[in-house]
Amino acid sequence: MAKGHRSQIKRERNAQKDTRPSAKLSYARVSVQKACFVLDAIRGKDVKTALAILMYNPRYASGIIEKLLRSAIANAENNNGMNIDDLYIEECYANKGPTMKRIRPRAQGRAYRIEKRMSHITIVLNER
């Protein structure tokens, strides 16, 4: 059983909350492996460099991640009052989401399974 009043417990839980600006995209229609190729290229970079890398990256996931990064920058500017020039990507990762299972007809009456994978992509920023 928890100690203290309910409001005290909530206050303690909120005090431990992460205050870094972030953005999360759930159920992105791209596999974790393909998203990680792009995320590895921008991890640790400042946001201006990261946006330039994403703009000229030919992979499909780069368009999704660019939009997500712009959202994280807007969160940092509007919610936390941070300066855009000092921001860098502290963390970025993709977690596995649900998989849609589809059937593909094959020769001689067989059926092969097609797995359409999804991922949850998270970007966390911080100031230098």
Short mmCIF file of N, CA, C and O in Angstrom, two decimals:
data_model
loop_
_atom_site.label_atom_id
_atom_site.label_comp_id
_atom_site.label_asym_id
_atom_site.label_seq_id
_atom_site.Cartn_x
_atom_site.Cartn_y
_atom_site.Cartn_z
N MET A 1 0.84 -1.18 0.00
CA MET A 1 0.00 0.00 0.00
C MET A 1 0.88 1.24 0.00
O MET A 1 1.88 1.30 0.69
N ALA A 2 0.52 2.22 -0.79
CA ALA A 2 1.32 3.44 -0.94
C ALA A 2 1.18 4.33 0.29
O ALA A 2 0.13 4.34 0.94
N LYS A 3 2.24 5.08 0.57
CA LYS A 3 2.23 5.99 1.71
C LYS A 3 1.68 7.34 1.29
O LYS A 3 1.93 7.80 0.19
N GLY A 4 0.98 8.01 2.20
CA GLY A 4 0.54 9.36 1.94
C GLY A 4 -0.81 9.44 1.26
O GLY A 4 -1.41 8.45 0.86
N HIS A 5 -1.24 10.66 1.10
CA HIS A 5 -2.52 10.94 0.45
C HIS A 5 -2.38 10.81 -1.06
O HIS A 5 -1.29 10.90 -1.61
N ARG A 6 -3.49 10.61 -1.73
CA ARG A 6 -3.49 10.43 -3.18
C ARG A 6 -2.84 11.60 -3.90
O ARG A 6 -2.09 11.42 -4.85
N SER A 7 -3.12 12.84 -3.47
CA SER A 7 -2.54 14.02 -4.12
C SER A 7 -1.02 14.06 -3.92
O SER A 7 -0.28 14.49 -4.81
N GLN A 8 -0.56 13.60 -2.76
CA GLN A 8 0.88 13.56 -2.50
C GLN A 8 1.57 12.54 -3.40
O GLN A 8 2.66 12.80 -3.94
N ILE A 9 0.93 11.42 -3.61
CA ILE A 9 1.48 10.37 -4.48
C ILE A 9 1.58 10.89 -5.91
O ILE A 9 2.59 10.71 -6.58
N LYS A 10 0.52 11.58 -6.37
CA LYS A 10 0.53 12.15 -7.72
C LYS A 10 1.60 13.21 -7.88
O LYS A 10 2.27 13.29 -8.90
N ARG A 11 1.77 14.03 -6.83
CA ARG A 11 2.79 15.09 -6.88
C ARG A 11 4.19 14.49 -7.00
O ARG A 11 5.03 14.96 -7.77
N GLU A 12 4.45 13.40 -6.26
CA GLU A 12 5.75 12.74 -6.33
C GLU A 12 5.97 12.10 -7.70
O GLU A 12 7.07 12.14 -8.24
N ARG A 13 4.91 11.51 -8.25
CA ARG A 13 5.02 10.88 -9.57
C ARG A 13 5.31 11.91 -10.65
O ARG A 13 6.12 11.69 -11.55
N ASN A 14 4.65 13.09 -10.57
CA ASN A 14 4.86 14.14 -11.56
C ASN A 14 6.23 14.80 -11.41
O ASN A 14 6.76 15.34 -12.38
N ALA A 15 6.79 14.78 -10.20
CA ALA A 15 8.12 15.37 -9.99
C ALA A 15 9.20 14.54 -10.69
O ALA A 15 10.23 15.08 -11.10
N GLN A 16 8.95 13.24 -10.86
CA GLN A 16 9.92 12.35 -11.51
C GLN A 16 9.77 12.36 -13.03
O GLN A 16 10.55 11.73 -13.73
N LYS A 17 8.79 13.09 -13.55
CA LYS A 17 8.51 13.09 -14.98
C LYS A 17 9.63 13.75 -15.77
O LYS A 17 10.24 14.71 -15.32
N ASP A 18 9.89 13.22 -16.95
CA ASP A 18 10.93 13.75 -17.83
C ASP A 18 10.48 15.07 -18.44
O ASP A 18 9.39 15.15 -19.01
N THR A 19 11.31 16.12 -18.32
CA THR A 19 10.91 17.44 -18.81
C THR A 19 11.53 17.76 -20.17
O THR A 19 11.32 18.85 -20.70
N ARG A 20 12.30 16.84 -20.73
CA ARG A 20 12.90 17.10 -22.04
C ARG A 20 11.82 17.10 -23.11
O ARG A 20 10.89 16.29 -23.06
N PRO A 21 11.93 17.99 -24.11
CA PRO A 21 10.93 18.00 -25.18
C PRO A 21 11.06 16.76 -26.05
O PRO A 21 12.18 16.33 -26.36
N SER A 22 9.92 16.21 -26.42
CA SER A 22 9.96 15.00 -27.23
C SER A 22 8.73 14.93 -28.13
O SER A 22 7.80 15.72 -27.98
N ALA A 23 8.77 13.99 -29.05
CA ALA A 23 7.62 13.72 -29.92
C ALA A 23 7.61 12.22 -30.19
O ALA A 23 8.67 11.60 -30.33
N LYS A 24 6.41 11.66 -30.22
CA LYS A 24 6.28 10.22 -30.46
C LYS A 24 5.26 9.96 -31.54
O LYS A 24 4.19 10.57 -31.54
N LEU A 25 5.60 9.09 -32.46
CA LEU A 25 4.68 8.66 -33.50
C LEU A 25 4.39 7.18 -33.29
O LEU A 25 5.30 6.35 -33.32
N SER A 26 3.13 6.87 -33.05
CA SER A 26 2.74 5.48 -32.85
C SER A 26 2.15 4.92 -34.14
O SER A 26 1.55 5.65 -34.92
N TYR A 27 2.34 3.65 -34.34
CA TYR A 27 1.78 2.91 -35.47
C TYR A 27 2.25 3.46 -36.82
O TYR A 27 1.46 3.58 -37.75
N ALA A 28 3.52 3.79 -36.93
CA ALA A 28 4.07 4.22 -38.22
C ALA A 28 4.20 2.99 -39.12
O ALA A 28 4.70 1.96 -38.69
N ARG A 29 3.76 3.11 -40.35
CA ARG A 29 3.77 1.97 -41.27
C ARG A 29 5.15 1.78 -41.90
O ARG A 29 5.31 1.86 -43.12
N VAL A 30 6.13 1.56 -41.07
CA VAL A 30 7.49 1.27 -41.52
C VAL A 30 8.09 0.32 -40.48
O VAL A 30 7.77 0.42 -39.29
N SER A 31 8.89 -0.63 -40.92
CA SER A 31 9.45 -1.60 -39.97
C SER A 31 10.52 -0.93 -39.11
O SER A 31 11.10 0.08 -39.48
N VAL A 32 10.78 -1.52 -37.96
CA VAL A 32 11.76 -0.98 -37.02
C VAL A 32 13.14 -0.94 -37.66
O VAL A 32 13.88 0.03 -37.51
N GLN A 33 13.49 -2.00 -38.39
CA GLN A 33 14.82 -2.08 -39.01
C GLN A 33 15.04 -0.94 -39.99
O GLN A 33 16.09 -0.30 -39.99
N LYS A 34 14.03 -0.65 -40.80
CA LYS A 34 14.16 0.41 -41.81
C LYS A 34 14.16 1.79 -41.16
O LYS A 34 14.84 2.70 -41.63
N ALA A 35 13.41 1.97 -40.08
CA ALA A 35 13.41 3.26 -39.37
C ALA A 35 14.74 3.49 -38.67
O ALA A 35 15.24 4.62 -38.63
N CYS A 36 15.35 2.43 -38.15
CA CYS A 36 16.61 2.57 -37.42
C CYS A 36 17.76 2.99 -38.33
O CYS A 36 18.69 3.65 -37.86
N PHE A 37 17.74 2.65 -39.60
CA PHE A 37 18.77 3.11 -40.53
C PHE A 37 18.81 4.64 -40.56
O PHE A 37 19.88 5.25 -40.54
N VAL A 38 17.64 5.25 -40.59
CA VAL A 38 17.55 6.71 -40.65
C VAL A 38 17.85 7.32 -39.28
O VAL A 38 18.56 8.32 -39.18
N LEU A 39 17.33 6.71 -38.22
CA LEU A 39 17.54 7.24 -36.87
C LEU A 39 19.02 7.21 -36.47
O LEU A 39 19.50 8.12 -35.80
N ASP A 40 19.74 6.18 -36.89
CA ASP A 40 21.18 6.10 -36.58
C ASP A 40 21.95 7.24 -37.24
O ASP A 40 22.98 7.67 -36.72
N ALA A 41 21.47 7.71 -38.39
CA ALA A 41 22.16 8.78 -39.12
C ALA A 41 22.02 10.14 -38.42
O ALA A 41 22.90 11.00 -38.58
N ILE A 42 20.96 10.34 -37.64
CA ILE A 42 20.73 11.67 -37.04
C ILE A 42 20.97 11.70 -35.53
O ILE A 42 20.97 12.77 -34.94
N ARG A 43 21.19 10.56 -34.90
CA ARG A 43 21.36 10.51 -33.44
C ARG A 43 22.57 11.34 -33.00
O ARG A 43 23.67 11.18 -33.54
N GLY A 44 22.36 12.24 -32.03
CA GLY A 44 23.44 13.06 -31.49
C GLY A 44 23.74 14.33 -32.27
O GLY A 44 24.52 15.16 -31.82
N LYS A 45 23.10 14.53 -33.41
CA LYS A 45 23.35 15.71 -34.24
C LYS A 45 22.48 16.88 -33.76
O LYS A 45 21.45 16.68 -33.14
N ASP A 46 22.89 18.11 -34.11
CA ASP A 46 22.02 19.25 -33.81
C ASP A 46 20.86 19.24 -34.82
O ASP A 46 20.96 18.63 -35.88
N VAL A 47 19.77 19.92 -34.47
CA VAL A 47 18.54 19.76 -35.23
C VAL A 47 18.64 20.29 -36.67
O VAL A 47 18.04 19.72 -37.57
N LYS A 48 19.42 21.35 -36.88
CA LYS A 48 19.56 21.88 -38.25
C LYS A 48 20.26 20.87 -39.15
O LYS A 48 19.84 20.65 -40.30
N THR A 49 21.32 20.25 -38.65
CA THR A 49 22.04 19.23 -39.42
C THR A 49 21.15 18.02 -39.66
O THR A 49 21.13 17.46 -40.76
N ALA A 50 20.40 17.63 -38.62
CA ALA A 50 19.52 16.47 -38.74
C ALA A 50 18.43 16.70 -39.78
O ALA A 50 18.12 15.80 -40.59
N LEU A 51 17.85 17.90 -39.80
CA LEU A 51 16.83 18.21 -40.82
C LEU A 51 17.42 18.17 -42.23
O LEU A 51 16.77 17.70 -43.16
N ALA A 52 18.66 18.64 -42.38
CA ALA A 52 19.31 18.60 -43.70
C ALA A 52 19.56 17.16 -44.13
O ALA A 52 19.35 16.81 -45.30
N ILE A 53 19.98 16.32 -43.20
CA ILE A 53 20.22 14.89 -43.52
C ILE A 53 18.91 14.23 -43.94
O ILE A 53 18.86 13.49 -44.93
N LEU A 54 17.84 14.50 -43.20
CA LEU A 54 16.55 13.87 -43.49
C LEU A 54 15.97 14.35 -44.81
O LEU A 54 15.31 13.59 -45.52
N MET A 55 16.21 15.61 -45.14
CA MET A 55 15.65 16.17 -46.37
C MET A 55 16.21 15.48 -47.62
O MET A 55 15.51 15.26 -48.59
N TYR A 56 17.50 15.11 -47.56
CA TYR A 56 18.15 14.52 -48.74
C TYR A 56 18.35 13.01 -48.63
O TYR A 56 19.01 12.42 -49.47
N ASN A 57 17.79 12.40 -47.61
CA ASN A 57 17.87 10.95 -47.47
C ASN A 57 16.78 10.32 -48.34
O ASN A 57 15.61 10.68 -48.21
N PRO A 58 17.11 9.37 -49.22
CA PRO A 58 16.11 8.82 -50.14
C PRO A 58 15.16 7.80 -49.51
O PRO A 58 14.19 7.41 -50.15
N ARG A 59 15.38 7.38 -48.29
CA ARG A 59 14.54 6.35 -47.69
C ARG A 59 13.14 6.87 -47.35
O ARG A 59 12.97 8.04 -47.04
N TYR A 60 12.17 5.97 -47.38
CA TYR A 60 10.78 6.33 -47.08
C TYR A 60 10.63 6.82 -45.64
O TYR A 60 9.90 7.77 -45.36
N ALA A 61 11.34 6.19 -44.72
CA ALA A 61 11.22 6.52 -43.30
C ALA A 61 11.71 7.94 -43.00
O ALA A 61 11.27 8.56 -42.01
N SER A 62 12.58 8.50 -43.84
CA SER A 62 13.13 9.83 -43.56
C SER A 62 12.05 10.91 -43.62
O SER A 62 12.11 11.88 -42.87
N GLY A 63 11.05 10.76 -44.49
CA GLY A 63 9.95 11.72 -44.56
C GLY A 63 9.11 11.71 -43.29
O GLY A 63 8.72 12.76 -42.77
N ILE A 64 8.86 10.52 -42.77
CA ILE A 64 8.09 10.37 -41.53
C ILE A 64 8.86 10.97 -40.35
O ILE A 64 8.32 11.71 -39.54
N ILE A 65 10.15 10.65 -40.28
CA ILE A 65 10.98 11.10 -39.16
C ILE A 65 11.22 12.60 -39.23
O ILE A 65 11.30 13.27 -38.19
N GLU A 66 11.31 13.16 -40.44
CA GLU A 66 11.47 14.62 -40.58
C GLU A 66 10.26 15.35 -39.99
O GLU A 66 10.40 16.33 -39.26
N LYS A 67 9.07 14.86 -40.30
CA LYS A 67 7.84 15.47 -39.77
C LYS A 67 7.80 15.36 -38.24
O LYS A 67 7.41 16.29 -37.54
N LEU A 68 8.24 14.21 -37.72
CA LEU A 68 8.27 13.99 -36.28
C LEU A 68 9.29 14.90 -35.59
O LEU A 68 9.02 15.46 -34.53
N LEU A 69 10.44 15.11 -36.23
CA LEU A 69 11.47 15.99 -35.68
C LEU A 69 10.98 17.44 -35.64
O LEU A 69 11.21 18.15 -34.66
N ARG A 70 10.29 17.86 -36.68
CA ARG A 70 9.72 19.22 -36.69
C ARG A 70 8.71 19.39 -35.55
O ARG A 70 8.62 20.46 -34.94
N SER A 71 7.95 18.35 -35.25
CA SER A 71 7.00 18.39 -34.15
C SER A 71 7.72 18.51 -32.81
O SER A 71 7.31 19.28 -31.93
N ALA A 72 8.82 17.77 -32.64
CA ALA A 72 9.60 17.84 -31.40
C ALA A 72 10.22 19.22 -31.22
O ALA A 72 10.27 19.75 -30.10
N ILE A 73 10.68 19.83 -32.32
CA ILE A 73 11.26 21.18 -32.26
C ILE A 73 10.19 22.18 -31.85
O ILE A 73 10.42 23.07 -31.02
N ALA A 74 8.98 22.05 -32.42
CA ALA A 74 7.88 22.94 -32.06
C ALA A 74 7.50 22.78 -30.59
O ALA A 74 7.20 23.76 -29.90
N ASN A 75 7.52 21.54 -30.09
CA ASN A 75 7.23 21.29 -28.67
C ASN A 75 8.26 21.98 -27.79
O ASN A 75 7.93 22.56 -26.76
N ALA A 76 9.54 21.89 -28.18
CA ALA A 76 10.61 22.50 -27.39
C ALA A 76 10.46 24.02 -27.35
O ALA A 76 10.67 24.65 -26.32
N GLU A 77 10.10 24.59 -28.49
CA GLU A 77 9.99 26.05 -28.60
C GLU A 77 8.76 26.58 -27.86
O GLU A 77 8.86 27.54 -27.09
N ASN A 78 7.62 25.94 -28.06
CA ASN A 78 6.36 26.46 -27.51
C ASN A 78 6.11 26.05 -26.06
O ASN A 78 5.64 26.85 -25.27
N ASN A 79 6.40 24.80 -25.73
CA ASN A 79 6.08 24.31 -24.38
C ASN A 79 7.19 24.58 -23.37
O ASN A 79 6.92 24.83 -22.21
N ASN A 80 8.46 24.49 -23.82
CA ASN A 80 9.58 24.63 -22.89
C ASN A 80 10.33 25.95 -23.05
O ASN A 80 11.24 26.23 -22.28
N GLY A 81 10.02 26.73 -24.09
CA GLY A 81 10.68 28.01 -24.30
C GLY A 81 12.15 27.89 -24.63
O GLY A 81 12.94 28.77 -24.28
N MET A 82 12.54 26.83 -25.31
CA MET A 82 13.95 26.61 -25.64
C MET A 82 14.32 27.30 -26.94
O MET A 82 13.47 27.53 -27.79
N ASN A 83 15.60 27.58 -27.11
CA ASN A 83 16.12 28.19 -28.33
C ASN A 83 16.42 27.09 -29.35
O ASN A 83 17.12 26.12 -29.02
N ILE A 84 15.96 27.24 -30.57
CA ILE A 84 16.11 26.20 -31.60
C ILE A 84 17.58 25.96 -31.94
O ILE A 84 17.99 24.83 -32.20
N ASP A 85 18.39 27.02 -31.92
CA ASP A 85 19.80 26.88 -32.32
C ASP A 85 20.61 26.02 -31.36
O ASP A 85 21.65 25.48 -31.74
N ASP A 86 20.15 25.88 -30.09
CA ASP A 86 20.90 25.11 -29.10
C ASP A 86 20.42 23.66 -28.98
O ASP A 86 20.99 22.89 -28.21
N LEU A 87 19.39 23.29 -29.72
CA LEU A 87 18.82 21.94 -29.58
C LEU A 87 19.62 20.90 -30.33
O LEU A 87 20.17 21.16 -31.40
N TYR A 88 19.67 19.70 -29.76
CA TYR A 88 20.26 18.54 -30.44
C TYR A 88 19.44 17.31 -30.10
O TYR A 88 18.67 17.31 -29.14
N ILE A 89 19.61 16.26 -30.88
CA ILE A 89 18.84 15.03 -30.69
C ILE A 89 19.58 14.17 -29.66
O ILE A 89 20.63 13.63 -29.94
N GLU A 90 19.00 14.08 -28.47
CA GLU A 90 19.63 13.31 -27.40
C GLU A 90 19.33 11.82 -27.55
O GLU A 90 20.21 10.98 -27.41
N GLU A 91 18.07 11.51 -27.81
CA GLU A 91 17.66 10.12 -27.99
C GLU A 91 16.73 10.02 -29.19
O GLU A 91 15.92 10.92 -29.42
N CYS A 92 16.84 8.95 -29.92
CA CYS A 92 15.86 8.62 -30.96
C CYS A 92 15.88 7.11 -31.13
O CYS A 92 16.94 6.52 -31.27
N TYR A 93 14.72 6.53 -31.08
CA TYR A 93 14.63 5.08 -31.19
C TYR A 93 13.29 4.67 -31.76
O TYR A 93 12.34 5.46 -31.78
N ALA A 94 13.24 3.45 -32.25
CA ALA A 94 12.01 2.88 -32.80
C ALA A 94 11.73 1.56 -32.08
O ALA A 94 12.61 0.70 -31.99
N ASN A 95 10.53 1.44 -31.56
CA ASN A 95 10.10 0.21 -30.91
C ASN A 95 9.12 -0.53 -31.81
O ASN A 95 8.44 0.08 -32.63
N LYS A 96 9.05 -1.83 -31.61
CA LYS A 96 8.19 -2.66 -32.44
C LYS A 96 6.72 -2.42 -32.11
O LYS A 96 6.34 -2.36 -30.95
N GLY A 97 5.92 -2.26 -33.15
CA GLY A 97 4.48 -2.11 -32.99
C GLY A 97 3.79 -3.40 -33.42
O GLY A 97 4.44 -4.42 -33.66
N PRO A 98 2.48 -3.36 -33.58
CA PRO A 98 1.76 -4.56 -34.02
C PRO A 98 2.05 -4.87 -35.49
O PRO A 98 2.46 -4.01 -36.25
N THR A 99 1.84 -6.11 -35.85
CA THR A 99 2.08 -6.57 -37.23
C THR A 99 0.75 -6.96 -37.86
O THR A 99 0.00 -7.75 -37.28
N MET A 100 0.47 -6.40 -39.05
CA MET A 100 -0.72 -6.81 -39.79
C MET A 100 -0.36 -8.05 -40.61
O MET A 100 0.65 -8.04 -41.32
N LYS A 101 -1.16 -9.08 -40.51
CA LYS A 101 -0.88 -10.33 -41.22
C LYS A 101 -1.82 -10.44 -42.41
O LYS A 101 -3.03 -10.34 -42.26
N ARG A 102 -1.24 -10.64 -43.58
CA ARG A 102 -2.01 -10.76 -44.81
C ARG A 102 -1.63 -12.07 -45.50
O ARG A 102 -0.55 -12.62 -45.27
N ILE A 103 -2.52 -12.54 -46.38
CA ILE A 103 -2.29 -13.79 -47.09
C ILE A 103 -2.06 -13.49 -48.56
O ILE A 103 -2.77 -12.70 -49.18
N ARG A 104 -1.04 -14.15 -49.13
CA ARG A 104 -0.71 -13.99 -50.55
C ARG A 104 -0.89 -15.35 -51.23
O ARG A 104 -0.25 -16.32 -50.82
N PRO A 105 -1.75 -15.45 -52.23
CA PRO A 105 -1.91 -16.74 -52.91
C PRO A 105 -0.66 -17.11 -53.70
O PRO A 105 -0.05 -16.26 -54.34
N ARG A 106 -0.28 -18.38 -53.64
CA ARG A 106 0.89 -18.88 -54.36
C ARG A 106 0.49 -20.08 -55.23
O ARG A 106 -0.68 -20.47 -55.25
N ALA A 107 1.46 -20.65 -55.87
CA ALA A 107 1.20 -21.74 -56.81
C ALA A 107 0.66 -22.99 -56.09
O ALA A 107 0.96 -23.21 -54.93
N GLN A 108 -0.13 -23.77 -56.81
CA GLN A 108 -0.66 -25.06 -56.37
C GLN A 108 -1.52 -24.93 -55.11
O GLN A 108 -1.50 -25.78 -54.23
N GLY A 109 -2.25 -23.83 -55.00
CA GLY A 109 -3.20 -23.67 -53.90
C GLY A 109 -2.60 -23.31 -52.56
O GLY A 109 -3.29 -23.32 -51.55
N ARG A 110 -1.32 -23.02 -52.53
CA ARG A 110 -0.69 -22.65 -51.26
C ARG A 110 -0.96 -21.17 -50.95
O ARG A 110 -1.30 -20.40 -51.83
N ALA A 111 -0.74 -20.82 -49.70
CA ALA A 111 -0.88 -19.42 -49.28
C ALA A 111 0.32 -19.05 -48.43
O ALA A 111 0.65 -19.76 -47.48
N TYR A 112 0.99 -17.96 -48.79
CA TYR A 112 2.12 -17.45 -48.01
C TYR A 112 1.64 -16.27 -47.17
O TYR A 112 0.77 -15.51 -47.59
N ARG A 113 2.22 -16.12 -46.01
CA ARG A 113 1.86 -15.02 -45.12
C ARG A 113 2.75 -13.80 -45.41
O ARG A 113 3.96 -13.91 -45.51
N ILE A 114 2.11 -12.65 -45.55
CA ILE A 114 2.81 -11.38 -45.69
C ILE A 114 2.64 -10.64 -44.37
O ILE A 114 1.52 -10.48 -43.89
N GLU A 115 3.75 -10.18 -43.80
CA GLU A 115 3.69 -9.44 -42.54
C GLU A 115 3.99 -7.97 -42.79
O GLU A 115 5.06 -7.63 -43.27
N LYS A 116 3.01 -7.12 -42.51
CA LYS A 116 3.18 -5.68 -42.67
C LYS A 116 3.46 -5.11 -41.29
O LYS A 116 2.56 -4.99 -40.46
N ARG A 117 4.71 -4.74 -41.07
CA ARG A 117 5.14 -4.36 -39.73
C ARG A 117 4.93 -2.88 -39.46
O ARG A 117 4.96 -2.06 -40.37
N MET A 118 4.72 -2.56 -38.19
CA MET A 118 4.57 -1.17 -37.74
C MET A 118 5.58 -0.90 -36.64
O MET A 118 6.11 -1.83 -36.03
N SER A 119 5.82 0.39 -36.38
CA SER A 119 6.75 0.75 -35.32
C SER A 119 6.27 2.00 -34.60
O SER A 119 5.45 2.76 -35.12
N HIS A 120 6.78 2.19 -33.39
CA HIS A 120 6.54 3.38 -32.60
C HIS A 120 7.86 4.14 -32.54
O HIS A 120 8.83 3.64 -31.96
N ILE A 121 7.91 5.34 -33.12
CA ILE A 121 9.16 6.10 -33.22
C ILE A 121 9.13 7.25 -32.21
O ILE A 121 8.13 7.97 -32.13
N THR A 122 10.22 7.43 -31.46
CA THR A 122 10.32 8.47 -30.45
C THR A 122 11.59 9.30 -30.68
O THR A 122 12.64 8.72 -30.93
N ILE A 123 11.46 10.62 -30.56
CA ILE A 123 12.60 11.53 -30.65
C ILE A 123 12.59 12.40 -29.40
O ILE A 123 11.57 13.01 -29.08
N VAL A 124 13.73 12.46 -28.69
CA VAL A 124 13.89 13.28 -27.50
C VAL A 124 15.00 14.29 -27.75
O VAL A 124 16.11 13.92 -28.16
N LEU A 125 14.70 15.56 -27.52
CA LEU A 125 15.68 16.64 -27.74
C LEU A 125 16.21 17.15 -26.40
O LEU A 125 15.65 16.87 -25.35
N ASN A 126 17.30 17.91 -26.48
CA ASN A 126 17.84 18.58 -25.30
C ASN A 126 18.66 19.78 -25.75
O ASN A 126 18.99 19.89 -26.92
N GLU A 127 18.99 20.67 -24.80
CA GLU A 127 19.79 21.85 -25.11
C GLU A 127 21.24 21.61 -24.79
O GLU A 127 21.58 20.92 -23.85
N ARG A 128 22.10 22.22 -25.62
CA ARG A 128 23.56 22.13 -25.35
C ARG A 128 23.96 23.24 -24.44
O ARG A 128 23.45 24.32 -24.45
#
